[in-house]
């Protein structure tokens, strides 16, 4: 039975008939993350208890209380049912990720991108993941290809999970973690590919990604939020920034997902060359 129908049946005599019950949840390890509208908030604990009954994999239920905040992308959730131990192991494509989804974001919407990069990266390449978090891109790549990945993360909390996840997946020989701002601690002129998995004004970090690439060029995967109407100007700015660093570029753009009303999450595959 579908989740919303299950809740409707279970809460039939308790909540108003016209209450907008959630249609789903985002499951990270044993933690279910639920979005409720303002009218449903006062029933959050009840909905949480029923959610535990609906799916036996779920041991904790949290509801969203506000937007994700600041550069470290701190989520706003409150636990409403189940275990208050929300540190969990999330397994995706054979890779294990330890994290607390109440303190760090793990986007389900980027899964296709993570799987895609696993396939395009080649043995022997050097990769820099500038916004690593708990290793979402870095570990997927290192798990499937014999590469040398530098994973950079500014948030100490995420960084500690990143270190744990490198060990948990036995990837110590392939992944090196650096704590700090990727504009300061990036390796220079070494990478064949650079991953920029961050959505907010990511283009401002592009000069540092370009300096990370090997001198004769490579590929940058730049994620960024933008309205569709501004895509052309973003692409012009990318081209211009590459030119300032001595590179010609070809750009391939894909929409990853809707981010918020009128704002889309795009990824720009930027291939740079020293000659046209
Ligand atoms: C939303 S997470 C994205 C994780 C992963 N790259 C993905 O796309 O699924 C963005 C991460 O970038 C980190 N971050 C933000 N600014 C940074 C900076 N200047 N240098 C290094 N890491 C940064 C944040 O702390 C956060 O963990």
mmCIF file of C-alpha atoms and ligand atoms in Angstrom:
data_model
loop_
_atom_site.group_PDB
_atom_site.id
_atom_site.type_symbol
_atom_site.label_atom_id
_atom_site.label_comp_id
_atom_site.label_asym_id
_atom_site.label_seq_id
_atom_site.Cartn_x
_atom_site.Cartn_y
_atom_site.Cartn_z
ATOM 1 C CA UNK A 1 0.000 0.000 0.000
ATOM 2 C CA UNK A 2 1.256 3.497 -0.815
ATOM 3 C CA UNK A 3 2.622 5.532 2.101
ATOM 4 C CA UNK A 4 0.000 8.285 1.937
ATOM 5 C CA UNK A 5 -2.863 5.761 1.705
ATOM 6 C CA UNK A 6 -1.390 3.878 4.668
ATOM 7 C CA UNK A 7 -1.247 7.077 6.753
ATOM 8 C CA UNK A 8 -4.766 8.010 5.678
ATOM 9 C CA UNK A 9 -6.086 4.611 6.771
ATOM 10 C CA UNK A 10 -4.175 4.550 10.064
ATOM 11 C CA UNK A 11 -4.984 8.143 11.046
ATOM 12 C CA UNK A 12 -8.517 8.132 9.639
ATOM 13 C CA UNK A 13 -10.403 9.048 12.819
ATOM 14 C CA UNK A 14 -7.610 11.174 14.293
ATOM 15 C CA UNK A 15 -6.648 13.800 11.704
ATOM 16 C CA UNK A 16 -8.979 15.999 9.592
ATOM 17 C CA UNK A 17 -10.069 14.423 6.292
ATOM 18 C CA UNK A 18 -8.648 17.261 4.240
ATOM 19 C CA UNK A 19 -5.215 17.253 5.921
ATOM 20 C CA UNK A 20 -2.433 17.060 3.313
ATOM 21 C CA UNK A 21 -0.516 13.963 4.397
ATOM 22 C CA UNK A 22 3.016 13.437 2.990
ATOM 23 C CA UNK A 23 3.335 11.326 -0.165
ATOM 24 C CA UNK A 24 6.805 10.003 0.660
ATOM 25 C CA UNK A 25 10.001 10.296 2.650
ATOM 26 C CA UNK A 26 13.714 10.391 1.945
ATOM 27 C CA UNK A 27 15.373 7.386 3.537
ATOM 28 C CA UNK A 28 19.028 7.813 4.580
ATOM 29 C CA UNK A 29 20.167 4.609 6.265
ATOM 30 C CA UNK A 30 17.618 3.992 9.034
ATOM 31 C CA UNK A 31 16.435 7.625 9.154
ATOM 32 C CA UNK A 32 13.286 8.766 7.313
ATOM 33 C CA UNK A 33 13.209 12.479 6.486
ATOM 34 C CA UNK A 34 9.686 13.817 5.966
ATOM 35 C CA UNK A 35 8.380 17.155 4.678
ATOM 36 C CA UNK A 36 5.106 18.243 6.248
ATOM 37 C CA UNK A 37 2.977 21.263 5.404
ATOM 38 C CA UNK A 38 2.241 23.715 8.228
ATOM 39 C CA UNK A 39 -1.201 22.189 8.990
ATOM 40 C CA UNK A 40 0.280 18.694 9.385
ATOM 41 C CA UNK A 41 3.038 19.814 11.749
ATOM 42 C CA UNK A 42 0.920 19.411 14.882
ATOM 43 C CA UNK A 43 0.436 15.731 13.935
ATOM 44 C CA UNK A 44 4.170 15.202 13.317
ATOM 45 C CA UNK A 45 4.695 12.693 16.159
ATOM 46 C CA UNK A 46 1.675 10.626 15.122
ATOM 47 C CA UNK A 47 2.788 10.630 11.496
ATOM 48 C CA UNK A 48 6.274 9.669 12.708
ATOM 49 C CA UNK A 49 4.980 6.708 14.741
ATOM 50 C CA UNK A 50 2.944 5.451 11.783
ATOM 51 C CA UNK A 51 5.952 5.892 9.488
ATOM 52 C CA UNK A 52 7.947 3.551 11.758
ATOM 53 C CA UNK A 53 5.194 0.952 11.324
ATOM 54 C CA UNK A 54 5.017 1.449 7.556
ATOM 55 C CA UNK A 55 8.621 0.528 6.739
ATOM 56 C CA UNK A 56 10.614 -1.760 9.027
ATOM 57 C CA UNK A 57 13.921 -0.320 7.750
ATOM 58 C CA UNK A 58 13.019 2.952 9.480
ATOM 59 C CA UNK A 59 14.167 3.358 13.090
ATOM 60 C CA UNK A 60 14.073 7.183 13.335
ATOM 61 C CA UNK A 61 11.740 9.765 11.779
ATOM 62 C CA UNK A 62 12.562 13.461 11.460
ATOM 63 C CA UNK A 63 10.559 16.304 9.926
ATOM 64 C CA UNK A 64 11.921 19.351 8.155
ATOM 65 C CA UNK A 65 11.632 22.587 10.129
ATOM 66 C CA UNK A 66 13.280 25.053 7.741
ATOM 67 C CA UNK A 67 15.715 25.610 4.902
ATOM 68 C CA UNK A 68 19.223 24.182 4.653
ATOM 69 C CA UNK A 69 21.601 26.835 5.966
ATOM 70 C CA UNK A 70 24.970 28.449 5.232
ATOM 71 C CA UNK A 71 27.939 27.189 3.224
ATOM 72 C CA UNK A 72 28.142 23.915 5.137
ATOM 73 C CA UNK A 73 24.543 23.156 4.061
ATOM 74 C CA UNK A 74 23.331 22.454 7.595
ATOM 75 C CA UNK A 75 19.860 20.860 7.351
ATOM 76 C CA UNK A 76 16.977 21.819 9.667
ATOM 77 C CA UNK A 77 15.198 18.722 10.977
ATOM 78 C CA UNK A 78 13.689 17.662 14.286
ATOM 79 C CA UNK A 79 13.315 14.076 15.441
ATOM 80 C CA UNK A 80 9.635 13.189 15.958
ATOM 81 C CA UNK A 81 9.639 9.400 16.463
ATOM 82 C CA UNK A 82 11.910 6.442 17.068
ATOM 83 C CA UNK A 83 15.536 6.224 18.106
ATOM 84 C CA UNK A 84 17.455 9.401 18.825
ATOM 85 C CA UNK A 85 20.601 7.745 17.494
ATOM 86 C CA UNK A 86 20.485 9.224 13.996
ATOM 87 C CA UNK A 87 24.060 8.394 12.986
ATOM 88 C CA UNK A 88 23.474 5.776 10.334
ATOM 89 C CA UNK A 89 25.023 3.784 7.490
ATOM 90 C CA UNK A 90 23.529 4.522 4.094
ATOM 91 C CA UNK A 91 24.463 2.104 1.317
ATOM 92 C CA UNK A 92 24.293 3.282 -2.296
ATOM 93 C CA UNK A 93 25.675 1.348 -5.266
ATOM 94 C CA UNK A 94 27.782 -0.814 -2.940
ATOM 95 C CA UNK A 95 29.376 2.188 -1.197
ATOM 96 C CA UNK A 96 28.846 2.665 2.552
ATOM 97 C CA UNK A 97 28.321 6.167 3.912
ATOM 98 C CA UNK A 98 28.276 6.858 7.647
ATOM 99 C CA UNK A 99 26.609 10.170 8.474
ATOM 100 C CA UNK A 100 23.976 11.878 10.555
ATOM 101 C CA UNK A 101 21.331 13.168 8.107
ATOM 102 C CA UNK A 102 20.077 15.564 10.776
ATOM 103 C CA UNK A 103 23.463 17.343 10.657
ATOM 104 C CA UNK A 104 24.550 16.825 7.034
ATOM 105 C CA UNK A 105 22.781 16.690 3.680
ATOM 106 C CA UNK A 106 22.788 13.576 1.497
ATOM 107 C CA UNK A 107 20.857 14.349 -1.656
ATOM 108 C CA UNK A 108 18.976 11.481 -3.281
ATOM 109 C CA UNK A 109 18.506 13.620 -6.394
ATOM 110 C CA UNK A 110 22.236 13.462 -7.245
ATOM 111 C CA UNK A 111 22.375 9.667 -7.358
ATOM 112 C CA UNK A 112 22.277 9.497 -11.172
ATOM 113 C CA UNK A 113 25.174 11.960 -11.358
ATOM 114 C CA UNK A 114 27.237 9.904 -8.947
ATOM 115 C CA UNK A 115 26.569 6.761 -11.016
ATOM 116 C CA UNK A 116 27.404 8.583 -14.253
ATOM 117 C CA UNK A 117 30.790 9.776 -12.998
ATOM 118 C CA UNK A 118 31.703 6.256 -11.903
ATOM 119 C CA UNK A 119 31.463 5.281 -15.586
ATOM 120 C CA UNK A 120 33.317 8.174 -17.224
ATOM 121 C CA UNK A 121 36.407 8.277 -15.000
ATOM 122 C CA UNK A 122 39.351 6.152 -16.170
ATOM 123 C CA UNK A 123 42.008 4.136 -14.337
ATOM 124 C CA UNK A 124 45.108 6.145 -13.423
ATOM 125 C CA UNK A 125 43.382 9.551 -13.437
ATOM 126 C CA UNK A 126 43.766 12.174 -10.731
ATOM 127 C CA UNK A 127 40.487 13.587 -9.444
ATOM 128 C CA UNK A 128 39.778 16.496 -7.111
ATOM 129 C CA UNK A 129 36.407 16.650 -5.338
ATOM 130 C CA UNK A 130 36.216 20.267 -4.122
ATOM 131 C CA UNK A 131 33.025 19.995 -2.016
ATOM 132 C CA UNK A 132 33.298 16.470 -0.752
ATOM 133 C CA UNK A 133 30.985 16.333 2.300
ATOM 134 C CA UNK A 134 31.021 12.687 3.492
ATOM 135 C CA UNK A 135 32.478 11.501 0.160
ATOM 136 C CA UNK A 136 29.374 11.191 -2.024
ATOM 137 C CA UNK A 137 31.309 11.592 -5.310
ATOM 138 C CA UNK A 138 34.838 10.753 -4.165
ATOM 139 C CA UNK A 139 34.007 7.327 -2.741
ATOM 140 C CA UNK A 140 31.755 6.231 -5.604
ATOM 141 C CA UNK A 141 34.528 6.985 -8.084
ATOM 142 C CA UNK A 142 37.332 5.456 -6.024
ATOM 143 C CA UNK A 143 35.256 2.325 -5.390
ATOM 144 C CA UNK A 144 34.912 1.552 -9.087
ATOM 145 C CA UNK A 145 38.113 2.884 -10.707
ATOM 146 C CA UNK A 146 41.815 2.799 -9.737
ATOM 147 C CA UNK A 147 42.210 6.541 -9.274
ATOM 148 C CA UNK A 148 43.891 9.059 -7.008
ATOM 149 C CA UNK A 149 41.200 11.268 -5.445
ATOM 150 C CA UNK A 150 41.736 14.352 -3.302
ATOM 151 C CA UNK A 151 38.539 15.068 -1.350
ATOM 152 C CA UNK A 152 38.252 18.567 0.162
ATOM 153 C CA UNK A 153 35.728 19.502 2.846
ATOM 154 C CA UNK A 154 35.414 22.668 4.933
ATOM 155 C CA UNK A 155 33.068 21.365 7.632
ATOM 156 C CA UNK A 156 34.883 19.482 10.416
ATOM 157 C CA UNK A 157 31.782 17.369 11.176
ATOM 158 C CA UNK A 158 31.472 16.192 7.556
ATOM 159 C CA UNK A 159 35.253 15.768 7.334
ATOM 160 C CA UNK A 160 35.305 13.321 10.282
ATOM 161 C CA UNK A 161 32.628 11.200 8.565
ATOM 162 C CA UNK A 162 34.615 11.434 5.313
ATOM 163 C CA UNK A 163 37.691 9.983 7.072
ATOM 164 C CA UNK A 164 35.541 7.233 8.594
ATOM 165 C CA UNK A 165 33.974 6.422 5.217
ATOM 166 C CA UNK A 166 37.335 6.177 3.464
ATOM 167 C CA UNK A 167 38.339 3.518 6.037
ATOM 168 C CA UNK A 168 34.940 1.799 6.018
ATOM 169 C CA UNK A 169 35.178 1.258 2.258
ATOM 170 C CA UNK A 170 38.882 0.288 2.350
ATOM 171 C CA UNK A 171 39.828 3.195 0.075
ATOM 172 C CA UNK A 172 42.795 4.606 2.008
ATOM 173 C CA UNK A 173 45.137 4.035 -0.948
ATOM 174 C CA UNK A 174 42.913 5.879 -3.414
ATOM 175 C CA UNK A 175 41.392 8.773 -1.458
ATOM 176 C CA UNK A 176 43.183 11.558 0.456
ATOM 177 C CA UNK A 177 41.045 13.930 2.516
ATOM 178 C CA UNK A 178 41.890 17.589 3.131
ATOM 179 C CA UNK A 179 40.115 19.743 5.697
ATOM 180 C CA UNK A 180 39.686 23.354 4.616
ATOM 181 C CA UNK A 181 38.356 25.840 2.093
ATOM 182 C CA UNK A 182 38.792 24.482 -1.427
ATOM 183 C CA UNK A 183 39.891 27.960 -2.535
ATOM 184 C CA UNK A 184 42.907 27.618 -0.234
ATOM 185 C CA UNK A 185 43.830 23.953 0.078
ATOM 186 C CA UNK A 186 43.412 22.809 -3.547
ATOM 187 C CA UNK A 187 46.303 20.955 -5.210
ATOM 188 C CA UNK A 188 47.687 22.910 -8.185
ATOM 189 C CA UNK A 189 48.048 21.651 -11.784
ATOM 190 C CA UNK A 190 47.410 17.990 -10.964
ATOM 191 C CA UNK A 191 43.846 16.925 -11.756
ATOM 192 C CA UNK A 192 42.430 15.351 -14.901
ATOM 193 C CA UNK A 193 38.923 15.943 -13.549
ATOM 194 C CA UNK A 194 37.504 18.287 -10.928
ATOM 195 C CA UNK A 195 34.104 17.825 -9.305
ATOM 196 C CA UNK A 196 32.282 20.870 -7.969
ATOM 197 C CA UNK A 197 29.287 19.385 -6.150
ATOM 198 C CA UNK A 198 27.958 22.584 -4.606
ATOM 199 C CA UNK A 199 24.996 24.601 -5.844
ATOM 200 C CA UNK A 200 25.332 28.184 -4.652
ATOM 201 C CA UNK A 201 27.263 30.619 -6.883
ATOM 202 C CA UNK A 202 29.563 27.741 -7.750
ATOM 203 C CA UNK A 203 30.921 29.721 -10.689
ATOM 204 C CA UNK A 204 32.807 31.933 -8.206
ATOM 205 C CA UNK A 205 34.954 28.871 -7.394
ATOM 206 C CA UNK A 206 35.686 28.057 -11.053
ATOM 207 C CA UNK A 207 39.068 29.886 -11.175
ATOM 208 C CA UNK A 208 40.341 27.559 -8.414
ATOM 209 C CA UNK A 209 39.057 24.482 -10.232
ATOM 210 C CA UNK A 210 40.873 25.646 -13.383
ATOM 211 C CA UNK A 211 44.113 26.047 -11.421
ATOM 212 C CA UNK A 212 43.645 22.505 -10.113
ATOM 213 C CA UNK A 213 43.597 21.003 -13.630
ATOM 214 C CA UNK A 214 46.747 19.682 -15.293
ATOM 215 C CA UNK A 215 48.282 22.327 -17.559
ATOM 216 C CA UNK A 216 47.021 20.857 -20.836
ATOM 217 C CA UNK A 217 43.434 20.775 -19.559
ATOM 218 C CA UNK A 218 40.824 18.344 -18.325
ATOM 219 C CA UNK A 219 37.161 18.211 -17.376
ATOM 220 C CA UNK A 220 35.303 20.090 -14.648
ATOM 221 C CA UNK A 221 31.835 19.033 -13.486
ATOM 222 C CA UNK A 222 30.337 22.223 -12.130
ATOM 223 C CA UNK A 223 26.980 21.912 -10.385
ATOM 224 C CA UNK A 224 24.987 25.101 -9.878
ATOM 225 C CA UNK A 225 21.475 26.364 -9.228
ATOM 226 C CA UNK A 226 20.084 28.752 -11.816
ATOM 227 C CA UNK A 227 16.832 29.850 -13.397
ATOM 228 C CA UNK A 228 16.619 28.501 -16.958
ATOM 229 C CA UNK A 229 16.500 32.090 -18.260
ATOM 230 C CA UNK A 230 20.064 32.728 -16.988
ATOM 231 C CA UNK A 231 21.681 29.621 -18.494
ATOM 232 C CA UNK A 232 23.134 31.452 -21.483
ATOM 233 C CA UNK A 233 24.840 34.085 -19.357
ATOM 234 C CA UNK A 234 26.236 31.398 -17.014
ATOM 235 C CA UNK A 235 27.728 29.594 -20.019
ATOM 236 C CA UNK A 236 29.243 32.834 -21.337
ATOM 237 C CA UNK A 237 30.806 33.494 -17.938
ATOM 238 C CA UNK A 238 32.246 29.965 -17.853
ATOM 239 C CA UNK A 239 33.761 30.443 -21.314
ATOM 240 C CA UNK A 240 35.183 33.811 -20.311
ATOM 241 C CA UNK A 241 36.717 32.473 -17.061
ATOM 242 C CA UNK A 242 38.307 29.562 -18.948
ATOM 243 C CA UNK A 243 39.742 31.983 -21.525
ATOM 244 C CA UNK A 244 41.267 34.113 -18.747
ATOM 245 C CA UNK A 245 43.068 30.982 -17.577
ATOM 246 C CA UNK A 246 44.378 30.216 -21.080
ATOM 247 C CA UNK A 247 41.826 27.556 -21.984
ATOM 248 C CA UNK A 248 39.346 27.030 -24.800
ATOM 249 C CA UNK A 249 36.281 25.232 -23.507
ATOM 250 C CA UNK A 250 33.342 23.148 -24.631
ATOM 251 C CA UNK A 251 30.364 23.059 -22.296
ATOM 252 C CA UNK A 252 27.712 20.394 -22.074
ATOM 253 C CA UNK A 253 24.779 21.296 -19.807
ATOM 254 C CA UNK A 254 22.296 18.938 -18.162
ATOM 255 C CA UNK A 255 19.417 19.603 -15.788
ATOM 256 C CA UNK A 256 19.774 17.368 -12.705
ATOM 257 C CA UNK A 257 16.572 18.259 -10.841
ATOM 258 C CA UNK A 258 14.228 21.012 -9.795
ATOM 259 C CA UNK A 259 15.659 22.831 -6.744
ATOM 260 C CA UNK A 260 12.873 25.255 -5.837
ATOM 261 C CA UNK A 261 10.121 27.070 -7.750
ATOM 262 C CA UNK A 262 11.760 28.553 -10.864
ATOM 263 C CA UNK A 263 15.247 27.358 -9.919
ATOM 264 C CA UNK A 264 16.856 24.284 -11.488
ATOM 265 C CA UNK A 265 19.932 22.336 -10.472
ATOM 266 C CA UNK A 266 22.247 22.051 -13.509
ATOM 267 C CA UNK A 267 25.570 20.346 -14.068
ATOM 268 C CA UNK A 268 27.972 21.887 -16.589
ATOM 269 C CA UNK A 269 30.541 19.481 -18.014
ATOM 270 C CA UNK A 270 33.355 21.857 -18.932
ATOM 271 C CA UNK A 271 36.091 20.343 -21.098
ATOM 272 C CA UNK A 272 39.140 22.580 -21.392
ATOM 273 C CA UNK A 273 41.939 22.563 -23.966
ATOM 274 C CA UNK A 274 44.951 24.781 -24.531
ATOM 275 C CA UNK A 275 44.291 24.880 -28.301
ATOM 276 C CA UNK A 276 40.966 25.161 -30.149
HETATM 277 C C1 LIG B 1 25.616 19.973 -0.297
HETATM 278 S S1 LIG B 1 27.138 19.249 0.059
HETATM 279 C C2 LIG B 1 27.347 18.351 -1.431
HETATM 280 C C3 LIG B 1 28.015 17.038 -1.276
HETATM 281 C C4 LIG B 1 28.372 16.337 -2.560
HETATM 282 N N1 LIG B 1 29.415 17.088 -3.269
HETATM 283 C C5 LIG B 1 27.174 16.160 -3.471
HETATM 284 O O1 LIG B 1 27.078 16.894 -4.458
HETATM 285 O O2 LIG B 1 26.340 15.285 -3.218
HETATM 286 C C6 LIG B 1 28.280 20.598 -0.156
HETATM 287 C C7 LIG B 1 29.502 20.441 0.735
HETATM 288 O O3 LIG B 1 30.462 21.433 0.377
HETATM 289 C C8 LIG B 1 31.095 21.891 1.559
HETATM 290 N N2 LIG B 1 31.692 23.210 1.280
HETATM 291 C C9 LIG B 1 31.065 24.407 1.127
HETATM 292 N N3 LIG B 1 31.950 25.384 0.856
HETATM 293 C C10 LIG B 1 33.174 24.787 0.815
HETATM 294 C C11 LIG B 1 34.495 25.285 0.552
HETATM 295 N N4 LIG B 1 34.723 26.562 0.276
HETATM 296 N N5 LIG B 1 35.517 24.402 0.561
HETATM 297 C C12 LIG B 1 35.308 23.081 0.837
HETATM 298 N N6 LIG B 1 34.078 22.562 1.098
HETATM 299 C C13 LIG B 1 33.027 23.403 1.082
HETATM 300 C C14 LIG B 1 29.962 21.925 2.582
HETATM 301 O O4 LIG B 1 30.441 21.917 3.905
HETATM 302 C C15 LIG B 1 29.179 20.661 2.204
HETATM 303 O O5 LIG B 1 29.620 19.549 2.940
#
